[in-house]
Amino acid sequence: MRGWSASLAMVLLASALGGNCDVARAQAYPNRTITLVVPFPPGGSTSIVGRLVADKMSDLLGQSIVVDNRGGAGGTVGTKAVAKSDPDGYTLLLGYTGTLAIGPSLYRHVGYDPRKDFAPIGMIGHAPSSLVVHPSFPARTVAELVAYAKANPGKVNFGSAGIGTVGHITGEYFAMETGIQIVHIPYKGTGPAMSDLLGGHIPMSFSPIATTAANVKAGLLRALAVTSVHRNHLLPEVPTMIEAGVSGFDATLAYGLVAPAGTPPAVVDRLNKALRGALASEDVRKQLEFDGTEITSSTPEQYADFIDKDEKKWSELVKKSGVEPE
């Protein structure tokens, strides 16, 4: 019994020392520049959210956070790079529905598991897309769009930021739910897709509300619906898909922060505190709301639960749609 007691005492001592090391590491963290990988090219909604949060967290942590835009394969290239990074808290990822929920089902060898390869830090918020059409398109409501598409099967195109993006899968989801045939036109980013839509080269798209709201208000685009279950404050007069007659439709994208799996819990907690502080600040709140994002602060555990549920939802949509990568 004395031997067992001595062993137990050693285990407890080691555990206590390990805990103390974690606390000490968190107290010393961060002592150098942190990199936040945004897995898309500059200029899109992900970059806007990432830079805004990074700047405020830098102030709260007292250390610089540099945003690294690392695009490719629908955001999965940068996401994989973070998954393989050292779990020391100095390489973070802007988590996104397209990379954590869609990519793992769309790409056969994506190179990461959204549940196992990341340590969730916390959620940032949700942002709906908007179904917008060029003013020359004859439909003024979702019902009229569906009727027109059914009368002209395969002749209505919709653009997106690329194959496998949220806009693409949302369009396929819409087609499945309404029983219509529409043709996807992929672009290399939201900007080029929006340019062609504004120019009348494509008739419709599902695009982030932050990129469409000003054009809708200026009369350059017509918004038929938003893809969330509640109306958005940027376009309060525009109905939800559910209100427009598409039962149960919900295609809201989500943002959050994650670190590589194995990042010390104390460091994750420090980052979560800084993230929640950033989201609570007046300037960040106003800017995110201006861009159409609804802030959803959370604990690491709550974000982990959300990632699990979101991946299940979108992977099912990917399978049903039959979408395949380039």
XYZ file of C-alpha atoms in Angstrom:
326
model
C 0.000 0.000 0.000
C 2.893 2.325 0.756
C 4.227 1.785 -2.783
C 0.808 2.501 -4.287
C 0.424 5.629 -2.123
C 3.846 6.851 -3.155
C 2.998 6.316 -6.832
C -0.299 8.115 -6.437
C 1.437 11.004 -4.743
C 3.906 11.233 -7.631
C 1.052 11.266 -10.173
C -0.784 13.981 -8.271
C 2.407 16.016 -7.943
C 3.143 15.680 -11.675
C -0.414 16.668 -12.485
C -0.184 19.724 -10.253
C 3.147 20.714 -11.747
C 1.741 20.227 -15.252
C -1.225 22.411 -14.405
C 1.087 25.035 -13.012
C 3.128 24.902 -16.227
C -0.015 25.470 -18.279
C -0.946 28.453 -16.133
C 2.572 29.854 -16.390
C 2.522 29.360 -20.167
C -0.798 31.183 -20.421
C 0.477 34.035 -18.254
C 3.521 34.421 -20.512
C 1.367 34.129 -23.646
C 1.563 35.853 -26.033
C 5.179 37.021 -26.154
C 5.501 37.247 -29.950
C 3.400 37.961 -33.027
C 0.330 35.771 -33.643
C -0.724 34.823 -37.165
C -4.416 34.602 -38.043
C -4.882 32.649 -41.262
C -7.882 33.735 -43.324
C -8.178 30.909 -45.881
C -9.455 33.126 -48.706
C -8.036 35.925 -50.879
C -8.199 39.509 -49.548
C -11.285 41.621 -50.084
C -14.109 39.248 -49.211
C -16.344 39.114 -46.157
C -14.019 36.643 -44.418
C -11.110 39.089 -44.648
C -13.256 41.924 -43.314
C -14.317 39.883 -40.286
C -10.834 38.456 -39.698
C -9.025 41.801 -39.771
C -11.606 43.514 -37.611
C -11.400 40.867 -34.885
C -7.615 40.551 -35.145
C -7.065 44.294 -34.656
C -9.178 44.455 -31.500
C -7.746 41.235 -30.051
C -4.253 42.645 -30.631
C -5.128 45.575 -28.376
C -6.551 43.311 -25.678
C -3.652 40.841 -25.752
C -0.971 43.473 -26.042
C 0.570 41.648 -28.991
C 0.323 41.994 -32.763
C -1.933 39.651 -34.731
C -0.997 39.512 -38.402
C -3.652 38.398 -40.910
C -2.365 35.944 -43.506
C -4.714 35.469 -46.489
C -4.012 31.968 -47.764
C -6.635 30.994 -50.351
C -7.115 27.915 -52.518
C -9.540 25.014 -53.001
C -12.497 26.722 -51.387
C -10.467 27.747 -48.344
C -9.247 24.248 -47.545
C -5.566 24.938 -48.362
C -5.145 27.504 -45.592
C -7.316 25.485 -43.226
C -5.147 22.388 -43.691
C -2.003 24.440 -43.089
C -3.301 25.582 -39.706
C -4.353 22.038 -38.774
C -0.733 20.949 -39.282
C 0.794 23.921 -37.429
C 2.405 23.840 -33.993
C -0.291 23.924 -31.275
C 1.333 26.802 -29.398
C -1.327 29.480 -29.852
C 0.663 31.485 -32.386
C -1.133 30.215 -35.491
C -4.907 30.649 -35.532
C -7.588 30.160 -38.168
C -10.699 32.075 -39.051
C -13.178 29.203 -39.015
C -15.885 29.416 -41.641
C -18.865 27.352 -42.772
C -17.271 26.743 -46.172
C -14.109 25.236 -44.690
C -15.289 23.496 -41.514
C -18.715 22.299 -42.707
C -18.661 22.045 -46.526
C -15.030 21.337 -47.462
C -14.625 18.027 -45.575
C -17.524 16.513 -47.550
C -16.765 18.140 -50.881
C -13.055 17.327 -51.136
C -12.102 13.648 -50.847
C -8.613 14.345 -49.485
C -9.178 17.582 -47.640
C -6.376 16.807 -45.176
C -8.105 17.706 -41.920
C -10.985 16.699 -39.671
C -13.008 19.690 -38.397
C -13.746 17.889 -35.116
C -10.368 16.293 -34.346
C -7.748 18.633 -35.801
C -8.774 21.915 -34.186
C -9.203 23.404 -30.744
C -12.259 25.687 -30.986
C -11.698 29.110 -29.423
C -15.098 30.696 -29.870
C -17.748 31.834 -32.300
C -17.802 35.272 -33.890
C -21.197 35.398 -35.547
C -23.655 34.412 -38.252
C -24.248 36.114 -41.588
C -26.989 35.323 -44.088
C -26.654 35.376 -47.822
C -29.122 37.164 -50.064
C -30.833 35.922 -53.206
C -30.332 38.817 -55.605
C -31.161 39.241 -59.282
C -30.265 41.794 -61.927
C -33.074 44.373 -62.403
C -33.564 43.138 -65.982
C -34.561 39.679 -64.733
C -38.354 39.303 -64.924
C -38.907 37.813 -61.440
C -39.721 40.195 -58.590
C -40.411 37.499 -55.966
C -39.106 34.047 -55.134
C -42.380 32.527 -56.348
C -42.011 34.296 -59.703
C -38.391 33.127 -59.957
C -39.404 29.522 -59.333
C -42.199 29.756 -61.885
C -39.850 31.282 -64.475
C -37.181 28.632 -63.882
C -39.732 25.824 -64.201
C -40.911 27.295 -67.501
C -37.281 27.584 -68.670
C -35.476 24.538 -67.194
C -31.686 24.730 -67.353
C -31.742 28.232 -68.858
C -31.326 30.290 -65.661
C -27.742 30.750 -64.458
C -26.538 31.686 -60.991
C -23.055 32.808 -60.045
C -20.966 32.160 -56.957
C -17.470 32.773 -55.611
C -16.479 29.282 -56.762
C -17.283 25.584 -56.710
C -18.073 24.357 -53.207
C -18.505 27.819 -51.699
C -21.470 28.674 -49.486
C -23.087 30.569 -52.380
C -22.770 27.552 -54.635
C -24.162 25.008 -52.189
C -26.951 27.417 -51.179
C -27.967 27.696 -54.829
C -28.065 23.919 -55.188
C -30.024 23.694 -51.931
C -32.544 26.213 -53.282
C -32.912 24.265 -56.529
C -33.521 21.012 -54.652
C -36.097 22.541 -52.320
C -38.055 24.199 -55.128
C -37.708 21.528 -57.798
C -36.069 23.754 -60.405
C -33.045 23.358 -62.695
C -30.551 26.225 -62.585
C -26.987 26.284 -63.911
C -24.054 27.171 -61.677
C -21.423 29.593 -63.001
C -18.322 29.569 -60.748
C -16.068 32.601 -60.395
C -12.746 33.145 -58.652
C -14.119 35.097 -55.749
C -17.144 37.134 -54.735
C -15.862 40.279 -56.469
C -15.789 38.885 -60.029
C -19.173 37.208 -59.552
C -20.690 40.464 -58.306
C -19.204 42.408 -61.226
C -20.829 40.085 -63.754
C -24.138 40.193 -61.888
C -24.122 43.996 -61.825
C -23.242 43.985 -65.516
C -26.166 41.723 -66.340
C -23.974 38.870 -67.579
C -25.602 36.499 -65.084
C -29.152 36.948 -63.791
C -28.867 35.868 -60.145
C -26.662 34.804 -57.255
C -26.636 33.918 -53.578
C -24.125 36.421 -52.199
C -23.115 37.707 -48.757
C -25.539 40.392 -47.675
C -22.615 42.703 -46.896
C -21.695 42.767 -50.602
C -25.231 43.206 -51.920
C -27.043 45.552 -49.520
C -25.640 48.829 -50.918
C -26.327 47.747 -54.501
C -29.871 46.751 -53.589
C -30.521 50.110 -51.937
C -29.074 51.865 -54.996
C -31.421 49.964 -57.294
C -28.582 48.149 -59.051
C -29.793 44.762 -57.805
C -33.132 43.378 -56.668
C -33.193 41.305 -53.458
C -35.802 38.548 -53.416
C -34.957 36.952 -50.066
C -32.374 36.439 -47.336
C -31.273 32.919 -46.442
C -31.578 33.141 -42.641
C -34.655 32.266 -40.590
C -34.948 35.889 -39.439
C -34.861 39.084 -41.483
C -31.588 40.984 -41.549
C -31.229 44.544 -40.301
C -29.371 45.623 -43.462
C -32.376 44.748 -45.650
C -35.304 44.679 -43.203
C -37.901 44.903 -45.953
C -36.614 41.750 -47.698
C -38.367 38.511 -46.642
C -36.656 35.340 -45.508
C -36.787 32.299 -47.762
C -39.286 30.765 -45.374
C -41.522 33.835 -45.594
C -41.168 33.673 -49.377
C -42.596 30.154 -49.403
C -39.545 27.853 -49.193
C -40.351 25.879 -46.054
C -37.563 25.341 -43.512
C -34.892 27.029 -45.629
C -31.848 28.081 -43.570
C -28.456 28.680 -45.145
C -26.697 31.039 -42.770
C -22.909 30.945 -42.711
C -20.903 31.178 -39.499
C -17.530 32.558 -38.430
C -15.347 31.622 -35.491
C -11.757 31.189 -34.332
C -9.932 27.883 -33.944
C -6.385 26.810 -33.152
C -4.584 23.532 -33.943
C -5.620 20.596 -31.776
C -3.402 20.239 -28.739
C -3.182 23.945 -28.020
C -2.970 24.258 -24.190
C -6.405 24.832 -22.616
C -5.113 27.827 -20.688
C -4.009 29.465 -23.942
C -7.377 28.690 -25.558
C -9.122 30.285 -22.574
C -6.931 33.381 -22.873
C -7.802 33.685 -26.564
C -11.492 33.115 -25.873
C -11.482 35.899 -23.297
C -9.809 38.253 -25.795
C -12.243 37.270 -28.551
C -15.269 37.854 -26.352
C -13.814 41.170 -25.272
C -13.353 42.163 -28.910
C -16.932 41.218 -29.794
C -18.243 43.196 -26.823
C -16.467 46.391 -27.901
C -18.646 49.081 -29.433
C -16.549 49.655 -32.558
C -16.338 45.958 -33.473
C -20.023 45.429 -32.791
C -21.021 48.354 -35.002
C -18.748 47.297 -37.860
C -19.908 43.674 -37.823
C -23.526 44.796 -37.767
C -22.771 47.189 -40.637
C -21.486 44.187 -42.601
C -24.617 42.168 -41.835
C -23.072 39.837 -39.247
C -25.053 38.931 -36.150
C -22.603 38.517 -33.265
C -22.764 35.146 -31.513
C -20.260 35.022 -28.679
C -19.585 31.579 -27.185
C -17.375 29.377 -25.066
C -14.928 26.966 -26.748
C -17.245 24.085 -25.821
C -20.275 25.753 -27.402
C -18.359 26.405 -30.603
C -17.191 22.783 -30.721
C -20.820 21.649 -30.481
C -21.802 24.074 -33.243
C -19.017 22.853 -35.576
C -20.274 19.290 -35.139
C -23.891 20.165 -35.945
C -23.026 22.534 -38.799
C -20.835 19.937 -40.523
C -23.596 17.348 -40.332
C -26.099 19.762 -41.873
C -23.960 20.975 -44.780
C -22.424 17.580 -45.553
C -25.935 16.246 -46.075
C -26.676 19.108 -48.480
C -23.448 18.426 -50.394
C -24.339 14.745 -50.760
C -27.885 15.472 -51.889
C -26.753 18.052 -54.431
C -24.192 15.778 -56.042
C -21.731 18.656 -56.269
C -18.158 17.645 -57.062
C -14.970 19.757 -56.886
C -13.025 20.833 -59.955
